Amino acid sequence: MSRLRGGPPVLSTPDTHIFEDPTPSTTTNAHKKSAEQIALTYEIHRTIASIRQGKYRRIALQFPDSMLPDAPRVFEALQQGLRAPAPSPRPHAPDRRTTDQVVDEMLDLQLSTQTEKLPEERLYILADTSYGACCVDEIAAEHVDADVVVHYGRACLSPTARLPVIYVFTEQGLVIEGVLAAFRETYPERGEKVVLMADVTYASHLIQIEERLQEDGHANLFTTAIVHDPSSPLPNRTVPEEVSRDREKLKEWRLFHIAEPPQALSLTLSSRVADVHIYPTSQADSSQPSQTLLSTTSLALRRRYALLTSLNTVPIFGILINTLSVKNYLHIVEHVKAQILAAGKKSYTFVVGKVNAAKIANFSEVGGWVVIGCWESSLVESKDFWKPVITPFELELALKGDGERVWTGEWTSDFQGILDEGVKVNGNGNQIPGGSDRATGMEIGANDGELDSEPESAPPEFDLRTGRYISNSRPMRGRNAEHELGIRSKNGLGRPSNALIKRAKGDLAVVGGEVSPGAEFLRSKRTWKGLGSDFEIAYDEGNAESSTAIEEGRSGIARNYTLGDATDKR
């Protein structure tokens, strides 16, 4: 025992090793790219030309985690290229301008160079993304006051809200012969209508593949090109001319996709074309060509339908914001909130950064989650989540009545299409086409007022899975926020306050003049309500119990601290 009390154990690094890094090196020269490969893969010359053309001074470089080892070399290549003098323009056709025009332009150019002394370009590497790697991280870019973001790797191409973007898809190599062999085996009939589509990292090979297939006699081919339009019938891709006139014509086409698509894209494509065959690039080999895989999403669609059906009787929804950069994300948040409120349910908004099961499991009062994000990250497929996570498109189906909900198999994850349609939902869960876009994004009719005055006359609701009667699936029915505000303004009470109102015995918890299901859940069902909640909180008068007294704790460092007001050290 004396040896244990002799002194504290040595837990720190000796002084002789203070400047040594104990982390083993993980970099190897076996897969190190050459300078030429870096310039081609990351399109150094095109990026420099785009930066100079836009006159950007502060440039943020966003890399996915898999490309971070190449980030320093890309940084150095861009920095060296920007410091080098700009190449002189190539000679053009004979100049037909007059001498006076040329002199005036030279004077303007001389004055502009004298007055505009632009600062040197500065580059910043964004080492971590706020949300998904496919989205442009405008939040991190604004921390360095960036003028533009250079996004590397595959991207969802969702329109940004604030900053311009230079996309570098980092072109990947592809064995063309293996793709051609797999295509011929999949489509032996040369007259079939086939759409050629590839992931953005392989899209540059499509022209060569189309030319080779046309030489073989495949005449009804359409090669897609990349566009920045997630609402397109083929997300972010061009479509045949007949499809642009009639979207239903897309059902007549089959689709050949190079590389494994994201789950959201796979569900979207499978519901819009005749069938989808996928050429897996991860197993491509020049000696043994890979076979295409038929995309089967029927099980996934049935699982999604089961999830949204289970949320029909949920009283509280959580709106999970998974982006702060996608254009119009605030509009879809207000649209979703209006839909939930019009259906007589309560919603709460959360911003948690990257979504995981541990974060949202803290809010057990929420019965279902609606993700607001880019069209790829809105689909959350995981068994780890305690409550279902759905998209705004699926929410519209979940809020419909059991007799009106029709599952056609079509699926989409782009919320811009929902905003364009302008579909409203009334208190019964019925869709109302059109309508005015007010602050709440909904309209209340005369029938809704009758339901508000007599909520007990509403038909009973049952859970289709369990058959049990649900008595509180619409806690906000009869307590619409605008209705409450109108009554208070008539009585001269002004807007409702945001303060908590003390609950009378037998009443529901009320916040700001509205019934709050979240506060009621906190009062009646939560067993732990935060620090200091290890005693019973008495809401009713006459049963008040004194809480634990606040005491001064220990202060100082662990080996030399004081206790309370005591002067002796321990």
Coordinates of C-alpha atoms in Angstrom, one line a residue:
M1 CA 0.0 0.0 0.0
S2 CA 2.9 2.3 0.7
R3 CA 4.1 1.9 -2.8
L4 CA 0.7 2.9 -4.2
R5 CA 0.6 6.0 -2.0
G6 CA 4.1 7.0 -2.8
G7 CA 3.2 9.2 -5.9
P8 CA 0.9 9.4 -8.9
P9 CA 1.7 7.2 -11.9
V10 CA 3.4 8.6 -14.9
L11 CA 0.8 9.1 -17.6
S12 CA 2.4 11.6 -19.8
T13 CA 5.0 11.3 -22.6
P14 CA 8.6 11.7 -21.5
D15 CA 10.2 15.1 -22.4
T16 CA 12.6 13.4 -24.8
H17 CA 9.7 12.3 -27.1
I18 CA 7.7 15.5 -26.9
F19 CA 8.2 16.3 -30.6
E20 CA 7.8 12.8 -31.9
D21 CA 4.5 11.8 -33.5
P22 CA 3.5 8.3 -32.2
T23 CA 0.9 7.8 -35.0
P24 CA 2.2 5.3 -37.5
S25 CA 2.4 6.5 -41.1
T26 CA -0.2 5.1 -43.4
T27 CA 0.9 6.7 -46.6
T28 CA 2.4 4.4 -49.2
N29 CA 4.1 5.2 -52.5
A30 CA 2.6 2.2 -54.2
H31 CA -0.7 4.0 -55.2
K32 CA 0.7 7.5 -55.3
K33 CA -0.5 9.4 -58.3
S34 CA 2.0 11.1 -60.6
A35 CA 1.8 14.9 -61.3
E36 CA 0.2 14.2 -64.7
Q37 CA -2.5 12.0 -63.1
I38 CA -3.3 14.6 -60.6
A39 CA -3.6 17.3 -63.3
L40 CA -5.9 15.1 -65.4
T41 CA -8.0 13.6 -62.6
Y42 CA -8.6 16.9 -60.8
E43 CA -8.8 19.0 -64.0
I44 CA -6.2 21.5 -62.8
H45 CA -6.1 23.6 -66.0
R46 CA -9.8 23.9 -66.3
T47 CA -10.2 24.8 -62.7
I48 CA -7.5 27.6 -63.0
A49 CA -9.2 28.9 -66.1
S50 CA -12.6 29.0 -64.3
I51 CA -11.1 30.8 -61.3
R52 CA -9.5 33.4 -63.5
Q53 CA -12.6 33.9 -65.6
G54 CA -14.7 34.5 -62.5
K55 CA -12.0 36.7 -60.8
Y56 CA -12.4 34.7 -57.6
R57 CA -10.0 35.6 -54.8
R58 CA -10.9 33.2 -52.0
I59 CA -11.4 29.7 -53.2
A60 CA -12.6 26.8 -51.0
L61 CA -11.6 23.3 -52.1
Q62 CA -14.1 20.6 -51.0
F63 CA -12.9 17.0 -51.0
P64 CA -14.7 13.8 -50.0
D65 CA -12.9 11.7 -47.4
S66 CA -11.6 9.3 -49.9
M67 CA -9.8 12.1 -51.8
L68 CA -8.3 13.9 -48.8
P69 CA -4.8 12.3 -49.3
D70 CA -4.6 14.0 -52.6
A71 CA -5.8 17.4 -51.3
P72 CA -2.3 18.9 -50.5
R73 CA -1.0 18.0 -54.0
V74 CA -4.1 19.5 -55.7
F75 CA -3.6 22.6 -53.5
E76 CA 0.0 23.0 -54.6
A77 CA -0.8 22.4 -58.3
L78 CA -3.6 25.0 -58.3
Q79 CA -1.4 27.5 -56.3
Q80 CA 1.5 27.1 -58.8
G81 CA -0.9 27.5 -61.8
L82 CA -2.5 30.6 -60.4
R83 CA 0.8 32.3 -59.7
A84 CA 2.0 31.6 -63.2
P85 CA 1.2 34.3 -65.8
A86 CA -2.0 33.8 -67.8
P87 CA -1.5 32.3 -71.3
S88 CA -1.8 34.8 -74.1
P89 CA -4.9 34.5 -76.2
R90 CA -4.7 32.5 -79.4
P91 CA -4.9 34.5 -82.7
H92 CA -8.5 34.8 -84.0
A93 CA -10.0 35.9 -87.3
P94 CA -8.9 39.2 -88.8
D95 CA -9.9 42.1 -86.7
R96 CA -12.4 44.3 -88.4
R97 CA -12.6 47.0 -85.8
T98 CA -11.6 50.5 -86.6
T99 CA -8.5 52.1 -85.2
D100 CA -10.5 54.4 -82.9
Q101 CA -12.3 51.4 -81.4
V102 CA -9.0 49.6 -80.7
V103 CA -7.4 52.6 -79.1
D104 CA -10.5 53.1 -76.9
E105 CA -10.4 49.5 -75.7
M106 CA -6.7 49.7 -75.0
L107 CA -7.2 52.8 -72.9
D108 CA -10.1 51.2 -71.0
L109 CA -7.9 48.1 -70.3
Q110 CA -5.0 50.3 -69.2
L111 CA -7.2 52.2 -66.8
S112 CA -8.8 49.1 -65.4
T113 CA -5.4 47.5 -64.7
Q114 CA -4.2 50.6 -62.9
T115 CA -7.3 51.1 -60.8
E116 CA -8.0 47.4 -60.1
K117 CA -5.2 45.8 -58.2
L118 CA -6.7 42.5 -57.3
P119 CA -5.3 40.6 -54.3
E120 CA -3.6 37.3 -54.7
E121 CA -5.8 34.2 -54.9
R122 CA -6.0 32.2 -51.6
L123 CA -7.0 28.6 -51.4
Y124 CA -8.6 26.8 -48.5
I125 CA -9.1 23.0 -48.0
L126 CA -12.4 22.0 -46.5
A127 CA -11.5 18.9 -44.6
D128 CA -14.9 17.9 -43.2
T129 CA -18.4 18.4 -44.6
S130 CA -21.3 19.6 -42.5
Y131 CA -23.7 17.2 -44.1
G132 CA -23.2 14.9 -47.1
A133 CA -20.1 14.7 -49.4
C134 CA -22.4 15.0 -52.4
C135 CA -23.6 18.4 -51.4
V136 CA -21.7 21.7 -51.6
D137 CA -20.8 22.8 -48.1
E138 CA -21.6 26.5 -48.2
I139 CA -21.5 26.7 -44.4
A140 CA -17.9 25.7 -44.1
A141 CA -17.0 27.8 -47.2
E142 CA -18.5 30.9 -45.5
H143 CA -16.3 30.4 -42.5
V144 CA -13.3 31.4 -44.7
D145 CA -15.4 34.0 -46.6
A146 CA -15.0 32.1 -49.8
D147 CA -16.0 33.5 -53.2
V148 CA -16.4 30.1 -54.9
V149 CA -16.4 26.4 -54.0
V150 CA -14.5 23.8 -56.0
H151 CA -16.4 20.6 -55.4
Y152 CA -14.5 17.3 -56.1
G153 CA -15.9 13.9 -56.6
R154 CA -19.5 12.7 -57.4
A155 CA -22.1 15.3 -56.7
C156 CA -25.9 15.5 -56.4
L157 CA -25.9 18.7 -58.4
S158 CA -28.6 20.3 -56.2
P159 CA -28.8 24.1 -56.8
T160 CA -27.0 26.1 -54.2
A161 CA -28.4 29.1 -52.4
R162 CA -25.5 31.5 -52.0
L163 CA -22.1 30.6 -53.6
P164 CA -21.1 29.7 -57.2
V165 CA -19.7 26.2 -57.6
I166 CA -17.0 24.7 -59.9
Y167 CA -17.7 21.0 -60.2
V168 CA -14.8 18.6 -60.8
F169 CA -16.2 15.1 -61.2
T170 CA -12.7 13.4 -61.1
E171 CA -13.0 11.3 -64.2
Q172 CA -12.4 7.6 -63.5
G173 CA -11.0 5.0 -65.9
L174 CA -13.3 2.5 -67.6
V175 CA -12.7 -0.6 -69.7
I176 CA -14.8 0.1 -72.7
E177 CA -14.6 -3.4 -74.1
G178 CA -16.1 -4.9 -71.0
V179 CA -19.0 -2.4 -71.1
L180 CA -19.7 -3.2 -74.8
A181 CA -19.7 -6.9 -74.1
A182 CA -22.1 -6.5 -71.2
F183 CA -24.4 -4.3 -73.3
R184 CA -24.6 -6.7 -76.2
E185 CA -25.4 -9.6 -73.9
T186 CA -28.1 -7.6 -72.1
Y187 CA -29.8 -6.2 -75.3
P188 CA -29.4 -8.7 -78.1
E189 CA -32.2 -7.0 -80.1
R190 CA -30.6 -4.1 -81.9
G191 CA -33.9 -2.2 -82.4
E192 CA -34.7 -1.7 -78.7
K193 CA -35.0 1.8 -77.2
V194 CA -32.2 2.1 -74.7
V195 CA -31.0 5.1 -72.6
L196 CA -27.3 5.2 -71.9
M197 CA -26.6 6.8 -68.5
A198 CA -23.6 6.8 -66.2
D199 CA -22.5 8.1 -62.9
V200 CA -20.9 11.6 -63.1
T201 CA -17.4 10.1 -62.7
Y202 CA -17.9 7.9 -65.8
A203 CA -20.1 10.2 -67.9
S204 CA -17.2 11.2 -70.2
H205 CA -17.0 7.7 -71.6
L206 CA -20.6 7.6 -72.9
I207 CA -19.9 9.3 -76.3
Q208 CA -17.3 6.7 -77.2
I209 CA -19.6 3.8 -76.1
E210 CA -22.5 5.2 -78.2
E211 CA -20.3 5.4 -81.3
R212 CA -19.1 1.8 -80.9
L213 CA -22.7 0.6 -80.3
Q214 CA -24.0 2.4 -83.3
E215 CA -21.4 0.7 -85.5
D216 CA -22.8 -2.6 -84.3
G217 CA -26.3 -1.6 -85.5
H218 CA -27.9 -0.3 -82.3
A219 CA -29.8 2.7 -83.7
N220 CA -32.4 3.5 -81.0
L221 CA -29.9 4.8 -78.4
F222 CA -30.1 8.0 -76.4
T223 CA -27.0 9.2 -74.6
T224 CA -27.7 11.4 -71.6
A225 CA -25.8 14.6 -70.9
I226 CA -25.3 16.1 -67.4
V227 CA -27.6 19.0 -66.5
H228 CA -28.2 20.8 -63.2
D229 CA -31.8 19.8 -62.8
P230 CA -32.8 17.2 -60.1
S231 CA -36.5 17.6 -61.2
S232 CA -35.8 16.2 -64.6
P233 CA -37.5 12.9 -65.4
L234 CA -34.0 11.5 -65.4
P235 CA -32.5 13.4 -62.4
N236 CA -29.7 15.8 -63.6
R237 CA -29.7 14.3 -67.1
T238 CA -31.2 15.2 -70.5
V239 CA -34.1 13.1 -71.8
P240 CA -35.3 12.2 -75.3
E241 CA -37.3 14.8 -77.2
E242 CA -40.5 12.8 -77.0
V243 CA -40.1 12.5 -73.2
S244 CA -39.8 16.2 -72.8
R245 CA -43.2 16.6 -74.5
D246 CA -44.8 13.6 -72.6
R247 CA -43.2 12.2 -69.5
E248 CA -45.2 9.0 -69.9
K249 CA -43.2 8.1 -73.0
L250 CA -40.2 7.3 -70.7
K251 CA -41.9 4.1 -69.8
E252 CA -41.2 2.8 -73.3
W253 CA -37.4 3.1 -72.8
R254 CA -35.0 0.7 -71.1
L255 CA -32.0 2.1 -69.2
F256 CA -28.4 1.0 -69.1
H257 CA -26.6 2.6 -66.1
I258 CA -22.8 2.5 -65.7
A259 CA -21.8 2.2 -62.0
E260 CA -24.0 1.5 -59.0
P261 CA -26.5 4.3 -58.5
P262 CA -27.4 5.7 -55.1
Q263 CA -30.5 4.1 -53.5
A264 CA -32.6 7.3 -54.1
L265 CA -31.7 7.4 -57.8
S266 CA -32.4 3.7 -58.2
L267 CA -35.9 4.0 -56.7
T268 CA -36.6 7.0 -58.9
L269 CA -35.4 5.4 -62.2
S270 CA -37.1 2.1 -61.6
S271 CA -40.5 3.8 -61.2
R272 CA -40.1 5.8 -64.4
V273 CA -38.5 3.5 -67.1
A274 CA -39.3 0.0 -68.3
D275 CA -36.3 -1.6 -66.5
V276 CA -32.8 -0.7 -65.3
H277 CA -29.7 -2.7 -65.9
I278 CA -26.6 -1.7 -63.9
Y279 CA -23.0 -2.3 -65.0
P280 CA -21.0 -2.6 -61.8
T281 CA -17.7 -0.8 -62.2
S282 CA -16.3 -2.1 -58.9
Q283 CA -15.9 -5.6 -60.4
A284 CA -14.9 -4.6 -63.9
D285 CA -11.9 -6.4 -65.2
S286 CA -10.4 -6.4 -68.7
S287 CA -9.9 -10.2 -68.7
Q288 CA -13.3 -11.1 -67.3
P289 CA -16.1 -8.6 -68.3
S290 CA -18.7 -8.1 -65.6
Q291 CA -22.4 -8.9 -66.2
T292 CA -25.1 -6.4 -65.8
L293 CA -27.5 -6.6 -62.8
L294 CA -31.2 -6.0 -63.1
S295 CA -32.2 -3.4 -60.6
T296 CA -35.1 -4.8 -58.5
T297 CA -36.6 -2.2 -56.2
S298 CA -40.0 -3.8 -55.5
L299 CA -39.0 -4.9 -52.0
A300 CA -37.6 -1.5 -51.2
L301 CA -40.7 0.3 -52.4
R302 CA -42.9 -2.0 -50.4
R303 CA -40.8 -1.3 -47.3
R304 CA -41.1 2.4 -47.9
Y305 CA -44.9 2.1 -48.3
A306 CA -45.1 0.2 -45.0
L307 CA -43.2 2.9 -43.3
L308 CA -45.4 5.7 -44.4
T309 CA -48.5 3.7 -43.7
S310 CA -47.4 3.2 -40.1
L311 CA -47.1 7.0 -39.7
N312 CA -50.8 7.7 -40.5
T313 CA -51.8 7.8 -36.9
V314 CA -48.6 9.5 -35.5
P315 CA -49.5 12.7 -33.6
I316 CA -46.0 14.3 -33.6
F317 CA -43.6 14.7 -36.5
G318 CA -40.1 15.8 -36.4
I319 CA -38.8 17.9 -39.4
L320 CA -35.1 17.0 -39.7
I321 CA -33.1 19.6 -41.7
N322 CA -30.3 17.8 -43.4
T323 CA -29.0 20.8 -45.5
L324 CA -28.4 24.5 -45.2
S325 CA -27.2 25.0 -48.8
V326 CA -29.8 23.5 -51.1
K327 CA -31.9 26.2 -52.7
N328 CA -35.5 26.6 -51.5
Y329 CA -34.9 24.4 -48.5
L330 CA -36.7 26.9 -46.2
H331 CA -39.7 26.9 -48.5
I332 CA -40.1 23.1 -48.3
V333 CA -39.7 23.4 -44.5
E334 CA -42.7 25.8 -44.3
H335 CA -44.6 23.7 -46.8
V336 CA -44.2 20.5 -44.7
K337 CA -45.0 22.4 -41.5
A338 CA -48.2 23.7 -43.1
Q339 CA -49.2 20.2 -44.3
I340 CA -48.7 18.6 -40.8
L341 CA -50.6 21.4 -39.0
A342 CA -53.5 21.3 -41.5
A343 CA -53.8 17.6 -40.8
G344 CA -54.2 18.3 -37.1
K345 CA -50.8 17.1 -36.1
K346 CA -47.9 18.8 -34.4
S347 CA -44.4 19.2 -35.8
Y348 CA -41.0 20.2 -34.3
T349 CA -38.0 21.3 -36.4
F350 CA -34.5 20.0 -35.7
V351 CA -31.0 20.8 -37.1
V352 CA -28.5 18.1 -36.0
G353 CA -25.9 18.1 -38.8
K354 CA -25.0 14.7 -40.0
V355 CA -28.0 12.4 -39.2
N356 CA -27.4 9.2 -37.1
A357 CA -29.7 7.1 -34.9
A358 CA -28.2 8.2 -31.6
K359 CA -29.0 11.9 -32.2
I360 CA -32.6 11.5 -33.0
A361 CA -33.3 8.8 -30.5
N362 CA -33.1 11.5 -27.8
F363 CA -36.5 12.7 -28.9
S364 CA -38.7 9.8 -28.0
E365 CA -41.9 11.9 -28.2
V366 CA -41.5 12.2 -32.0
G367 CA -43.3 9.4 -33.8
G368 CA -41.8 9.9 -37.3
W369 CA -39.2 12.1 -39.0
V370 CA -39.3 14.0 -42.3
V371 CA -35.9 14.7 -43.8
I372 CA -35.3 17.9 -45.7
G373 CA -32.1 17.5 -47.7
C374 CA -30.8 17.0 -51.2
W375 CA -32.5 14.5 -53.4
E376 CA -29.9 11.8 -52.6
S377 CA -29.5 12.2 -48.9
S378 CA -33.3 12.5 -48.1
L379 CA -33.6 8.7 -48.4
V380 CA -32.5 7.2 -45.1
E381 CA -32.5 3.4 -45.1
S382 CA -31.3 1.9 -41.9
K383 CA -32.7 -0.4 -39.2
D384 CA -30.8 1.4 -36.5
F385 CA -33.3 4.3 -36.4
W386 CA -36.0 3.9 -33.7
K387 CA -38.7 5.7 -35.6
P388 CA -39.3 5.8 -39.4
V389 CA -37.6 8.5 -41.5
I390 CA -39.4 9.5 -44.6
T391 CA -39.2 12.1 -47.4
P392 CA -41.6 15.1 -48.1
F393 CA -43.1 13.1 -51.0
E394 CA -43.9 10.2 -48.7
L395 CA -45.3 12.6 -46.1
E396 CA -48.0 13.6 -48.5
L397 CA -49.1 10.0 -48.8
A398 CA -48.9 9.4 -45.1
L399 CA -51.2 12.3 -44.3
K400 CA -53.9 11.0 -46.7
G401 CA -56.8 9.0 -45.4
D402 CA -56.8 5.2 -45.6
G403 CA -59.5 5.3 -48.2
E404 CA -57.7 7.8 -50.4
R405 CA -54.1 6.7 -50.3
V406 CA -53.2 5.0 -53.6
W407 CA -49.7 3.6 -54.1
T408 CA -48.9 3.7 -57.8
G409 CA -45.2 2.6 -57.3
E410 CA -43.9 6.0 -58.4
W411 CA -41.3 7.5 -56.1
T412 CA -39.3 10.8 -56.0
S413 CA -37.0 12.4 -53.6
D414 CA -36.7 15.9 -55.1
F415 CA -38.7 18.4 -53.1
Q416 CA -38.7 21.1 -55.8
G417 CA -41.3 19.1 -57.7
I418 CA -43.5 19.1 -54.6
L419 CA -43.2 22.9 -54.4
D420 CA -44.0 23.3 -58.0
E421 CA -47.2 21.2 -57.8
G422 CA -48.5 23.3 -54.9
V423 CA -50.6 20.6 -53.3
K424 CA -52.3 21.5 -50.1
V425 CA -53.8 19.3 -47.4
N426 CA -56.9 20.0 -45.4
G427 CA -57.8 18.9 -41.9
N428 CA -59.1 15.5 -43.2
G429 CA -55.8 14.7 -44.9
N430 CA -57.3 15.3 -48.3
Q431 CA -55.3 17.0 -51.1
I432 CA -56.4 20.3 -52.3
P433 CA -54.8 21.3 -55.6
G434 CA -53.6 24.9 -56.0
G435 CA -54.4 27.3 -53.2
S436 CA -52.7 30.5 -52.1
D437 CA -49.2 30.6 -50.7
R438 CA -49.6 32.4 -47.5
A439 CA -47.3 32.5 -44.6
T440 CA -48.6 29.2 -43.4
G441 CA -49.0 27.7 -46.9
M442 CA -52.5 26.4 -46.2
E443 CA -56.2 27.3 -46.4
I444 CA -58.9 26.5 -43.9
G445 CA -62.5 26.0 -45.2
A446 CA -65.8 26.1 -43.6
N447 CA -65.8 22.3 -43.1
D448 CA -62.6 22.6 -41.1
G449 CA -64.2 25.1 -38.8
E450 CA -67.0 22.7 -38.0
L451 CA -64.4 20.1 -37.1
D452 CA -62.6 22.6 -35.0
S453 CA -65.7 23.5 -33.1
E454 CA -66.7 19.8 -32.5
P455 CA -63.6 17.6 -32.6
E456 CA -65.5 14.8 -30.9
S457 CA -67.6 14.4 -34.0
A458 CA -64.6 13.3 -36.1
P459 CA -64.6 9.7 -37.2
P460 CA -62.5 7.3 -35.1
E461 CA -59.1 6.4 -36.3
F462 CA -57.5 3.0 -36.0
D463 CA -53.9 1.7 -36.5
L464 CA -54.0 -0.5 -39.6
R465 CA -51.1 -2.7 -38.3
T466 CA -52.5 -3.4 -34.8
G467 CA -56.2 -2.6 -35.2
R468 CA -56.1 -0.5 -32.0
Y469 CA -58.1 2.7 -31.6
I470 CA -56.0 5.9 -31.7
S471 CA -57.5 8.7 -29.6
N472 CA -54.8 11.4 -30.0
S473 CA -53.6 11.1 -33.6
R474 CA -54.6 14.7 -34.3
P475 CA -53.7 16.8 -31.2
M476 CA -53.8 20.1 -33.0
R477 CA -57.3 19.6 -34.5
G478 CA -59.5 22.5 -33.2
R479 CA -56.4 24.4 -32.0
N480 CA -55.2 26.0 -35.2
A481 CA -52.5 28.7 -34.7
E482 CA -54.2 31.2 -37.0
H483 CA -57.6 30.6 -35.3
E484 CA -56.1 31.2 -31.9
L485 CA -54.3 34.3 -33.1
G486 CA -57.6 35.7 -34.5
I487 CA -59.5 35.2 -31.3
R488 CA -56.7 36.9 -29.2
S489 CA -56.5 39.9 -31.6
K490 CA -60.3 40.4 -31.4
N491 CA -60.1 40.4 -27.6
G492 CA -57.2 42.9 -27.7
L493 CA -54.8 40.4 -26.2
G494 CA -52.2 40.7 -29.0
R495 CA -50.0 37.9 -30.1
P496 CA -49.6 34.9 -27.8
S497 CA -46.5 34.9 -25.7
N498 CA -43.7 32.4 -25.9
A499 CA -43.6 31.8 -22.2
L500 CA -44.7 28.6 -20.5
I501 CA -48.1 28.7 -18.8
K502 CA -48.6 27.0 -15.5
R503 CA -50.8 24.0 -16.0
A504 CA -54.0 23.8 -14.0
K505 CA -54.9 20.4 -12.6
G506 CA -56.3 18.2 -15.3
D507 CA -55.4 20.5 -18.2
L508 CA -53.0 19.7 -21.0
A509 CA -49.6 21.5 -21.2
V510 CA -49.9 24.7 -23.1
V511 CA -47.1 26.8 -24.7
G512 CA -47.8 30.2 -26.2
G513 CA -51.6 29.7 -26.1
E514 CA -51.4 26.3 -27.9
V515 CA -51.6 22.8 -26.7
S516 CA -48.1 21.4 -26.8
P517 CA -47.9 17.6 -27.2
G518 CA -44.1 17.7 -26.7
A519 CA -44.5 19.5 -23.4
E520 CA -47.2 17.1 -22.3
F521 CA -44.9 14.2 -23.2
L522 CA -42.2 15.8 -21.1
R523 CA -44.5 16.2 -18.2
S524 CA -46.2 12.8 -18.2
K525 CA -43.9 10.2 -19.8
R526 CA -40.3 11.3 -19.6
T527 CA -38.5 9.8 -16.6
W528 CA -35.4 11.9 -16.9
K529 CA -35.8 15.6 -17.7
G530 CA -32.2 16.8 -17.5
L531 CA -29.7 17.7 -14.8
G532 CA -31.3 18.3 -11.4
S533 CA -34.4 16.2 -12.2
D534 CA -33.6 13.5 -9.7
F535 CA -36.4 14.8 -7.6
E536 CA -40.2 15.0 -8.2
I537 CA -41.3 18.3 -9.8
A538 CA -44.7 19.2 -8.4
Y539 CA -46.9 21.0 -10.9
D540 CA -50.0 21.1 -8.7
E541 CA -50.3 23.6 -5.8
G542 CA -50.4 22.0 -2.4
N543 CA -48.1 19.2 -3.3
A544 CA -44.9 21.2 -3.7
E545 CA -41.8 19.5 -2.6
S546 CA -38.5 21.3 -1.8
S547 CA -35.9 20.6 -4.4
T548 CA -32.3 19.6 -3.7
A549 CA -30.3 22.5 -2.3
I550 CA -27.6 23.9 -4.5
E551 CA -24.1 23.3 -3.0
E552 CA -20.7 24.5 -4.0
G553 CA -18.7 21.7 -5.3
R554 CA -15.0 21.0 -5.5
S555 CA -12.7 23.4 -7.3
G556 CA -9.1 23.4 -8.5
I557 CA -7.2 20.6 -10.1
A558 CA -7.5 16.9 -9.2
R559 CA -4.3 16.7 -7.1
N560 CA -4.8 20.0 -5.2
Y561 CA -8.5 21.0 -4.8
T562 CA -10.6 22.7 -2.1
L563 CA -14.0 21.7 -0.9
G564 CA -16.6 24.4 -0.5
D565 CA -15.5 27.2 1.8
A566 CA -12.8 25.1 3.4
T567 CA -9.4 26.6 3.4
D568 CA -7.6 23.3 3.7
K569 CA -6.5 21.7 0.5
R570 CA -7.0 18.1 -0.2

